[in-house]
Structures are given as C-alpha cells and as structure tokens.
Amino acid sequence: MTLLPRLTLLATLLADTSLHAEPMFFTPCSDTAVSGSLCSGLNVPGSYDAQGRAVGDADAMHVFVRKFAADVPAGKPAKGTLWLVAGGPGESGAAFYSLLPTLRRSFPGFEFLIPDHRGTGHSSRLCKVEESEQSPGGRALTGAEWASCFKGINLMPEYAGQFSITTAARDLKALIEGERSKHKQPPVYVYSVSYGTQLVLRTLQLGPLPVQGVIFDSLVPPQTDARWDLSQRSHVVNQVGMQVLARCDADAACHAALGEPAEALYRRVLDKAQAAPALLAKIPGKNLKNFLGGMLDVPAARARIPYLLHDLDQGGETELAAVRATLTEAAASLGSYPQSPLSIPLVSIISNSENNLQPSLRPGSTAADLERDEADLLLTSPLPRILLGGGLPAYPRDAYFGALPAKVPPTLVLQGTLDPKTPYAGAQAQVQALTQSKAGKVALATVQNAPHFILWTAPACFEQASTRFIAGKQAQDCTL
C-alpha cells in the first residue's frame, strides 16, 4: 500500500475552505489480498472544526483506499466510477472484494474505489498497537490486547470523538471531491450498505457531492425513532422471525413436514431446552433464540428454520449440522483478508454515541430489565446486551444528529422486506422523510423476501436495479 504525498500548493489554496480535496495517486498494492488491485489513500486531520477545517495536525490520520480498474479494453477510459462504502460501524471495505463479479455485471465498464473509513481496515485505528497488522491478532484484538486497547481509549476519552460519524463523513467528502477533480467527464456514483448509508447521509449533510447518484442498500431508519434504534434490535429480529414461521404455516409442504403450527413447535423446543441443558449445549452460543435470529441473515439458512426446529424436537442433529455448514459457507463467501476483522472498539463507540437511545429513554436500565423486555420474544439478537455493557467512552452528539441532508442527488434505495437489521418499515420512514423534505428524487425498490445486504443476498435483484438506475430508468421491485 502507498501513502499519498502531500500536495502543498493545493493544500494552501484550499486552506480557507471546508474542503480537504486532494487527488490520490494509485500504485500496485504491496499486499497480495486482491490480485491486480491498486492502493492509495489520503492523509486527513485527526479532528475537524464545525466548518470542516483541520484542528491540529493536518496529517494526523490516514484513510486507505483500494481501487479496482475498469474492465475495459486497454487504452479505453472507464465509463464511470463507483465508490463503495461499507457498513458496520467497524467494517472495512474488504467486505466488497469477493463481490466484484456482481459489481462488474451491475456497473459494466466502471472502476471501483473502496475506502476503509477511519478506525477500520488499513486506515488509522483507535488502538494503533493492538489493532496493527503486526500485532499478535493482526487487525483483530486477541488475548491481553482487549484490556490494553480499552484502557488506552478510556485514558483519553476525548479521543473517541475523532472517530465519530461526522469526522468519517468529512473524510469521505474529501476523498470523493479529490478524485472528482481528476475526472471531469465520467459519471460518479456512491453505493453504501447498512451503517454505510448513515455515513453517506451524514456526508450529504455537509454539502453536495459531485456525484450523479447514490444507492442505499439496506437503509438505516430515522436516527431518533426509538422503535428501531440498536437497543431494539431483538424486537426487529423477532418481527422478521415470526413472519418466517408464519410463511411455513402458509406453505403446504412446510406445514405438512411439521404437522403443526411452526410457532407451537418452536415453543415446545424452547421448553425442552430449558429442561434439558444437553439440547442447548449443541447450539452455538448455547442460545437458541440468538442462533435462529442469526439465521435470518442468510436466505438458505433461514429457509431451514422450521426443519431445524422439527429435527431438534425429535432429538436429531442432522439439520443443525447442515445449517452450521450453510452459515460457515455464507461467511466464507465474503472472503477473509488481513483487513477483514471488525473493529469492536469502533462499533462500541459509534453505536453507543449515536445509535443507542436507551440511556436517555430509560437511564439506569439493567440486564434484568433487558431480560424482562425480551422474555416473550422467540428470536433475538445479542446486540442489546452487548450495548448495555458499555466499556468505552461515548462522544457528544453534534448538530447533525437526527437531521437529514438539505439536498440529495438522485437516490435509489434497495430494501428487503425480511431485513432483520435495518427493518423495511424503517427504510420506508426514512424515504418518506427525505421525500417530504423535498431533498431530492428518492426511489424505493422493494426486494420481496430478501434480508439485509441486497448486493450479497439478492445479487440478481441488485444487478437489475443498479443497471436501471444508471440508465436513468424507473426503479422496479424484485423478488428473491
């Protein structure tokens, strides 16, 4: 990988503006993560003021970017550029590397630029030593690194603010504007998924981007709506899970295989698990509700939920082994790279600072309160309990919290109706808010039966929607 040389003259010209727009110079990557890719990045301030100017050292951090050249004949220019913004928070751009075949079909002739937003991947990390590539766990924390990393952050609580959504948004704005200054003609688009949609929305709050369009995959709900903040993730998961069980009841073959309503079967299995710890010991994490909740993310695994319950009720283990293999295969399909491990410190800091409303709505809530709140749910997520633990400082919310951009470029939203992370109703509410504010043209393409991350879970629908969008055609719904 390479560091971007500072362009002193350009930096001087832009010193009195809110821009930090410098072009990058890409060279062959020094790593072997993805053959043929190019690497570069941008040196960015540790902090920005309210106007977007550097505070302190203008080169305090580095944002890494990997580029995949356009698949066009030699000597021909790219037909366009697509920026890909990962989710998380805490997830690097490596999540997209294995999805290049789908992306190339969806954006033929385009080049792809994939940043690791600050705190993730090969960009500057919260824990410089413990999350370095040369540490015992590589980019992931391991062993004693957990304690030393968390201790270091807590000794400098103000440091957490340097990894806020808004600072990452200013980085992204500088990246896009810098590259656009090199390429005046080919169209530029931005794609983002999950938390990445929140990051791009925040970037658009800072001002217009020089792009022709934005694609939001699995759009986050309105930030201040208490129905869908992260503390309510188990309720979102349960709502989707109950739909899956109801679909089995409505399907003749599935209902015949169970011989009874799926919910009744599941409740009996839960009762058995309470009375027979040996049954629960077979389940990863020893939590059946969480395990089934996780299965909702993968369509092939989700389809096996009724049959897994039936097999567990009969004392069998065949379905469980098959489901575990399916989940392992699905995870492996995203690839594993040195920059792949999730940054847990960043997840904790951003989530508790901006996406967990629980502390203000119910201050002093305990694990016992959470247990009572989730007692009647059949499918759950471990996230609310993880958030309850805290452990790292939160940064203060700024003026952008809960607000939306004044203007957005032409925007396409891809949303699955069975999304257990960013719920379909939440995306509808966000689209409605943007539409009512007259921010711009926002189209919602519904993907029936799809879960989270349409690019990964429903590639054919993604390809159809993306090609129509860049061709200027009206969005169409699709079915997984």
Coordinates of C-alpha atoms in Angstrom, one line a residue, residues 66-384:
R66 CA -8.2 0.3 -2.8
K67 CA -9.0 0.7 -6.4
F68 CA -10.2 -1.9 -9.0
A69 CA -9.6 -0.7 -12.5
A70 CA -12.4 -0.8 -15.0
D71 CA -12.9 -3.9 -17.1
V72 CA -12.4 -2.1 -20.4
P73 CA -10.1 -2.6 -23.4
A74 CA -6.6 -1.3 -22.9
G75 CA -6.3 2.4 -23.6
K76 CA -10.0 3.0 -23.1
P77 CA -11.3 5.2 -20.3
A78 CA -13.6 3.9 -17.6
K79 CA -17.3 4.5 -18.2
G80 CA -17.7 5.7 -14.7
T81 CA -16.6 5.4 -11.0
L82 CA -18.4 3.7 -8.2
W83 CA -17.4 4.4 -4.6
L84 CA -18.4 1.6 -2.2
V85 CA -18.9 2.5 1.4
A86 CA -19.0 -0.5 3.9
G87 CA -21.3 -1.0 6.8
G88 CA -20.6 -1.7 10.5
P89 CA -19.6 0.6 12.0
G90 CA -16.3 -1.1 12.3
E91 CA -16.4 -3.0 8.9
S92 CA -13.7 -2.4 6.3
G93 CA -14.1 -2.2 2.6
A94 CA -12.8 -5.8 2.3
A95 CA -16.5 -6.9 2.6
F96 CA -16.8 -6.0 -1.1
Y97 CA -13.8 -7.7 -2.6
S98 CA -15.4 -11.1 -3.2
L99 CA -18.5 -9.4 -4.7
L100 CA -16.6 -7.9 -7.7
P101 CA -18.3 -10.2 -10.2
T102 CA -21.7 -8.9 -9.3
L103 CA -20.5 -5.3 -9.2
R104 CA -18.9 -5.7 -12.7
R105 CA -22.2 -7.0 -14.1
S106 CA -24.1 -4.3 -12.4
F107 CA -21.7 -1.4 -13.4
P108 CA -20.1 -2.6 -16.6
G109 CA -17.0 -0.6 -17.6
F110 CA -16.8 1.2 -14.2
E111 CA -13.8 1.5 -11.9
F112 CA -14.4 0.8 -8.2
L113 CA -13.0 2.8 -5.3
I114 CA -13.3 1.2 -1.8
P115 CA -12.2 3.1 1.3
D116 CA -11.7 1.8 4.8
H117 CA -13.3 4.5 6.8
R118 CA -11.3 5.7 9.8
G119 CA -11.0 3.2 12.5
T120 CA -11.3 0.2 10.2
G121 CA -9.2 -2.0 7.9
H122 CA -5.9 -0.4 6.9
S123 CA -6.9 3.1 7.8
S124 CA -5.8 4.7 11.1
R125 CA -7.2 2.7 14.1
L126 CA -8.4 3.5 17.5
C127 CA -5.7 1.3 19.1
K128 CA -2.6 1.8 17.0
V129 CA -0.6 -1.0 18.6
E130 CA -3.3 -3.6 19.4
E131 CA -5.1 -3.3 16.1
S132 CA -2.0 -3.1 13.9
E133 CA -1.4 -5.7 11.2
Q134 CA 1.8 -6.7 13.0
S135 CA 0.1 -7.4 16.4
P136 CA -0.5 -11.0 17.6
G137 CA -4.1 -10.8 16.5
G138 CA -3.5 -8.8 13.4
R139 CA -6.3 -6.3 12.8
A140 CA -8.4 -8.2 15.4
L141 CA -8.0 -7.9 19.1
T142 CA -6.9 -11.0 20.9
G143 CA -5.9 -12.0 24.5
A144 CA -4.4 -9.2 26.5
E145 CA -4.9 -6.8 23.7
W146 CA -8.5 -6.3 24.7
A147 CA -7.7 -4.9 28.1
S148 CA -4.8 -2.7 26.9
C149 CA -6.8 -1.3 24.0
F150 CA -9.8 -0.4 26.1
K151 CA -7.6 1.0 28.9
G152 CA -5.8 3.3 26.4
I153 CA -9.0 4.7 25.0
N154 CA -10.5 5.3 28.4
L155 CA -7.4 7.2 29.5
M156 CA -8.1 9.6 26.6
P157 CA -12.0 9.8 26.4
E158 CA -11.9 12.8 24.1
Y159 CA -10.1 10.7 21.6
A160 CA -13.3 8.8 20.8
G161 CA -14.7 12.0 19.2
Q162 CA -12.0 11.7 16.5
F163 CA -13.8 8.6 15.2
S164 CA -17.3 10.0 15.1
I165 CA -19.7 9.6 12.1
T166 CA -19.2 13.2 11.2
T167 CA -15.4 13.0 11.1
A168 CA -15.6 9.9 8.9
A169 CA -18.1 11.8 6.7
R170 CA -15.6 14.7 6.3
D171 CA -13.0 12.1 5.2
L172 CA -15.4 10.6 2.7
K173 CA -16.3 14.0 1.3
A174 CA -12.6 14.9 0.8
L175 CA -11.9 11.6 -0.9
I176 CA -14.8 11.9 -3.4
E177 CA -14.1 15.6 -4.2
G178 CA -10.4 15.0 -4.6
E179 CA -10.9 12.2 -7.1
R180 CA -13.6 14.1 -8.9
S181 CA -11.2 16.9 -9.5
K182 CA -9.1 14.5 -11.7
H183 CA -12.0 13.1 -13.7
K184 CA -14.3 15.7 -15.1
Q185 CA -16.3 13.6 -17.6
P186 CA -17.2 10.0 -16.4
P187 CA -20.1 9.8 -14.1
V188 CA -19.5 9.1 -10.4
Y189 CA -21.9 7.1 -8.1
V190 CA -21.8 6.2 -4.5
Y191 CA -23.1 2.9 -3.1
S192 CA -23.4 2.2 0.6
V193 CA -24.8 -0.5 2.8
S194 CA -26.3 -0.6 6.3
Y195 CA -24.2 1.8 8.6
G196 CA -22.6 3.0 5.4
T197 CA -26.0 4.5 4.4
Q198 CA -25.9 6.5 7.6
L199 CA -22.3 7.6 6.9
V200 CA -23.3 8.8 3.4
L201 CA -26.4 10.6 4.6
R202 CA -24.1 12.4 7.1
T203 CA -21.7 13.2 4.3
L204 CA -24.5 14.7 2.3
Q205 CA -25.4 16.9 5.3
L206 CA -22.0 18.5 5.0
G207 CA -22.9 19.7 1.5
P208 CA -23.5 18.4 -2.0
L209 CA -21.2 15.8 -3.5
P210 CA -20.1 15.8 -7.1
V211 CA -21.9 12.6 -8.0
Q212 CA -24.6 11.6 -10.4
G213 CA -26.4 9.3 -8.0
V214 CA -26.4 7.4 -4.7
I215 CA -27.5 3.9 -4.0
F216 CA -28.6 3.0 -0.4
D217 CA -28.6 -0.8 0.3
S218 CA -30.5 -1.7 3.5
L219 CA -31.1 1.9 4.5
V220 CA -30.9 2.9 8.2
P221 CA -34.1 4.1 9.8
P222 CA -34.6 7.7 11.1
Q223 CA -31.9 8.2 13.8
T224 CA -34.2 9.4 16.6
D225 CA -37.0 6.9 16.1
A226 CA -37.0 4.7 19.3
R227 CA -38.7 1.9 17.6
W228 CA -35.7 1.0 15.6
D229 CA -32.5 2.1 17.4
L230 CA -30.0 -0.6 18.2
S231 CA -31.4 -1.3 21.7
Q232 CA -34.5 -2.6 19.9
R233 CA -32.6 -5.0 17.6
S234 CA -34.2 -8.1 19.2
H235 CA -37.7 -6.8 18.6
V236 CA -36.8 -6.2 14.9
V237 CA -35.3 -9.7 14.6
N238 CA -38.3 -11.2 16.3
Q239 CA -40.8 -9.5 14.0
V240 CA -39.0 -10.9 10.9
G241 CA -38.6 -14.3 12.5
M242 CA -42.4 -14.5 13.2
Q243 CA -43.0 -13.8 9.5
V244 CA -40.7 -16.7 8.6
L245 CA -42.6 -19.0 10.9
A246 CA -46.0 -17.8 9.5
R247 CA -44.8 -18.4 5.9
C248 CA -44.1 -22.0 6.8
D249 CA -47.7 -22.4 8.1
A250 CA -49.0 -20.9 4.8
D251 CA -46.9 -23.3 2.7
A252 CA -48.5 -26.7 2.3
A253 CA -45.2 -28.7 2.1
C254 CA -43.6 -26.9 5.0
H255 CA -46.7 -27.2 7.2
A256 CA -47.1 -30.9 6.3
A257 CA -43.5 -31.6 7.3
L258 CA -44.1 -30.1 10.7
G259 CA -47.6 -31.4 11.2
E260 CA -48.5 -28.4 13.4
P261 CA -48.1 -24.6 13.6
A262 CA -44.4 -23.6 13.5
E263 CA -44.7 -21.3 16.5
A264 CA -46.2 -24.1 18.6
L265 CA -43.4 -26.4 17.7
Y266 CA -40.8 -23.7 18.5
R267 CA -42.2 -23.0 21.9
R268 CA -42.1 -26.7 22.7
V269 CA -38.5 -26.9 21.6
L270 CA -37.7 -23.9 23.9
D271 CA -39.4 -25.6 26.8
K272 CA -37.3 -28.8 26.2
A273 CA -34.1 -26.7 26.0
Q274 CA -34.9 -25.2 29.4
A275 CA -35.5 -28.7 30.9
A276 CA -32.6 -30.4 29.1
P277 CA -29.4 -28.4 29.0
A278 CA -27.8 -31.1 26.8
L279 CA -30.1 -29.9 24.0
L280 CA -29.0 -26.3 24.4
A281 CA -25.3 -27.3 24.6
K282 CA -25.5 -28.3 20.9
I283 CA -26.4 -24.8 19.8
P284 CA -23.6 -22.3 19.0
G285 CA -23.5 -19.8 21.8
K286 CA -25.9 -22.0 23.8
N287 CA -28.7 -19.6 23.0
L288 CA -31.3 -20.9 20.6
K289 CA -33.1 -17.6 20.2
N290 CA -29.9 -15.8 19.2
F291 CA -28.9 -18.6 16.9
L292 CA -32.2 -18.6 15.0
G293 CA -32.1 -14.8 14.9
G294 CA -28.7 -15.0 13.2
M295 CA -30.0 -17.5 10.6
L296 CA -32.3 -14.8 9.3
D297 CA -29.4 -13.0 7.6
V298 CA -28.7 -15.9 5.2
P299 CA -31.6 -16.9 2.9
A300 CA -30.5 -20.6 2.6
A301 CA -30.2 -20.9 6.4
R302 CA -33.4 -19.0 7.0
A303 CA -35.4 -21.5 4.9
R304 CA -34.3 -24.3 7.1
I305 CA -35.5 -22.8 10.4
P306 CA -38.8 -24.9 10.5
Y307 CA -37.0 -28.1 9.6
L308 CA -34.3 -27.4 12.2
L309 CA -36.9 -27.0 14.9
H310 CA -38.6 -30.2 13.9
D311 CA -35.3 -32.1 14.0
L312 CA -34.4 -30.7 17.4
D313 CA -37.8 -31.6 18.7
Q314 CA -37.1 -35.2 17.6
G315 CA -33.7 -35.2 19.2
G316 CA -31.9 -35.2 15.9
E317 CA -28.7 -33.3 14.9
T318 CA -28.7 -33.6 11.1
E319 CA -30.3 -30.3 10.4
L320 CA -28.2 -28.5 12.9
A321 CA -25.0 -29.7 11.2
A322 CA -26.4 -28.8 7.8
V323 CA -27.3 -25.3 9.0
R324 CA -24.0 -24.7 10.6
A325 CA -22.3 -25.7 7.3
T326 CA -24.5 -23.3 5.4
L327 CA -23.7 -20.4 7.7
T328 CA -20.0 -21.2 7.5
E329 CA -20.1 -21.3 3.7
A330 CA -22.0 -18.0 3.6
A331 CA -19.4 -16.3 5.8
A332 CA -16.6 -17.7 3.7
S333 CA -18.1 -16.3 0.6
L334 CA -17.3 -12.8 1.7
G335 CA -13.6 -13.8 1.9
S336 CA -11.0 -13.3 4.6
Y337 CA -8.4 -10.6 4.3
P338 CA -5.9 -9.1 6.7
Q339 CA -8.2 -6.0 7.0
S340 CA -11.4 -8.0 7.4
P341 CA -11.7 -8.2 11.2
L342 CA -14.4 -5.9 12.6
S343 CA -13.1 -3.1 14.8
I344 CA -15.1 -3.8 18.0
P345 CA -13.9 -0.6 19.7
L346 CA -15.3 1.5 16.9
V347 CA -18.6 -0.5 16.9
S348 CA -19.0 0.3 20.6
I349 CA -18.1 4.0 20.4
I350 CA -20.3 4.9 17.4
S351 CA -23.2 2.7 18.4
N352 CA -23.4 4.0 22.0
S353 CA -22.8 7.6 21.0
E354 CA -25.4 7.9 18.2
N355 CA -27.5 4.8 17.6
N356 CA -28.5 3.7 21.1
L357 CA -31.3 5.8 22.5
Q358 CA -31.8 3.6 25.6
P359 CA -29.6 5.5 28.0
S360 CA -31.7 8.7 27.5
L361 CA -35.0 7.0 27.3
R362 CA -34.5 4.6 30.2
P363 CA -31.5 5.7 32.2
G364 CA -30.1 3.1 34.6
S365 CA -31.5 0.1 32.7
T366 CA -30.0 -3.2 33.8
A367 CA -29.6 -6.7 32.4
A368 CA -32.6 -7.7 34.4
D369 CA -34.7 -5.0 32.7
L370 CA -33.5 -6.3 29.3
E371 CA -34.3 -9.8 30.2
R372 CA -37.9 -8.9 31.1
D373 CA -38.2 -6.8 27.9
E374 CA -37.2 -9.7 25.7
A375 CA -38.8 -12.5 27.7
D376 CA -41.7 -13.1 25.2
L377 CA -39.6 -12.8 22.1
L378 CA -38.8 -16.0 20.2
L379 CA -35.9 -14.8 18.0
T380 CA -33.4 -12.3 19.4
S381 CA -30.0 -10.6 18.8
P382 CA -27.1 -10.4 21.2
L383 CA -26.6 -6.7 20.3
P384 CA -28.8 -5.0 23.0

